[in-house]
Amino acid sequence: SKPRRLKSHAVVSKNHSIPTIPRDKHGQPMLPLNVGIMTVVSLGTICLRDHFHSERYIFPVGYTVTRRYLSTLDPNSDVVYHCTILDGGDGPKFQIVPADDPDKPIMASTATGAWSSIVKKANEIRKRQHSNSVSGPDFFGLGQNTIRHLIQQMPGAERLAKRGTRTVNGIYVWQHYIEGGPLGGRHAAVIPALPDEY
């Protein structure tokens, strides 16, 4: 019989070169930190319960980033969105608070669910015909290698990759990051944020 082929989207461990991260004298990253268009305000804490990670992502409770995106109220402007991962009990809750509508946070059980509603509204008021498809984890910054590296360095993260039993979401596949290595292709700039940037 033929050997089974791995699915093309299977997650595998790889080596990634990333920019050098500014750190304090204790080796901690200097937050808030601009990583490309994201500003990392807090990395949160690792939750070891099921559903707070997948093979590809770790969802730390209290993780907070800000980023700019199109307003859902004014078709001529973009605004800052505060994105936070909360503890929903049986899994993470993804909250997004638009700066121009802070009393109406968007909440969903997936990052994609939360961001999809914003992208859809932003396209509607601009009368755009658009698929509205979006990668929620990317919009939360969780797909950004520098941010993934910072999350992997947090206490408890290594335990998610070494757990012996397979969870519903699978075991997180550990990635290997080299700070200050040779950077091929495009890389997001990594610099400490100024107060008015978040």
PDB file of C-alpha atoms in Angstrom, residues 33-40 144 146-147 150 188-191:
ATOM      1  CA  LEU A  33       6.333  47.025  21.532  1.00  0.00           C
ATOM      2  CA  ASN A  34       5.599  47.897  17.929  1.00  0.00           C
ATOM      3  CA  VAL A  35       5.792  44.823  15.704  1.00  0.00           C
ATOM      4  CA  GLY A  36       4.945  46.036  12.215  1.00  0.00           C
ATOM      5  CA  ILE A  37       1.393  47.421  12.339  1.00  0.00           C
ATOM      6  CA  MET A  38       0.721  45.808  15.738  1.00  0.00           C
ATOM      7  CA  THR A  39       1.509  47.300  19.126  1.00  0.00           C
ATOM      8  CA  VAL A  40       1.877  44.562  21.755  1.00  0.00           C
ATOM      9  CA  GLN A 144       3.526  37.214  13.443  1.00  0.00           C
ATOM     10  CA  THR A 146       8.193  37.919  16.549  1.00  0.00           C
ATOM     11  CA  ILE A 147       4.983  37.787  18.613  1.00  0.00           C
ATOM     12  CA  LEU A 150       7.568  36.186  22.664  1.00  0.00           C
ATOM     13  CA  ALA A 188       8.077  43.789  10.376  1.00  0.00           C
ATOM     14  CA  ALA A 189      10.081  46.424  12.220  1.00  0.00           C
ATOM     15  CA  VAL A 190      10.327  45.780  15.972  1.00  0.00           C
ATOM     16  CA  ILE A 191      10.712  48.923  18.119  1.00  0.00           C
TER      17      ILE A 191
END
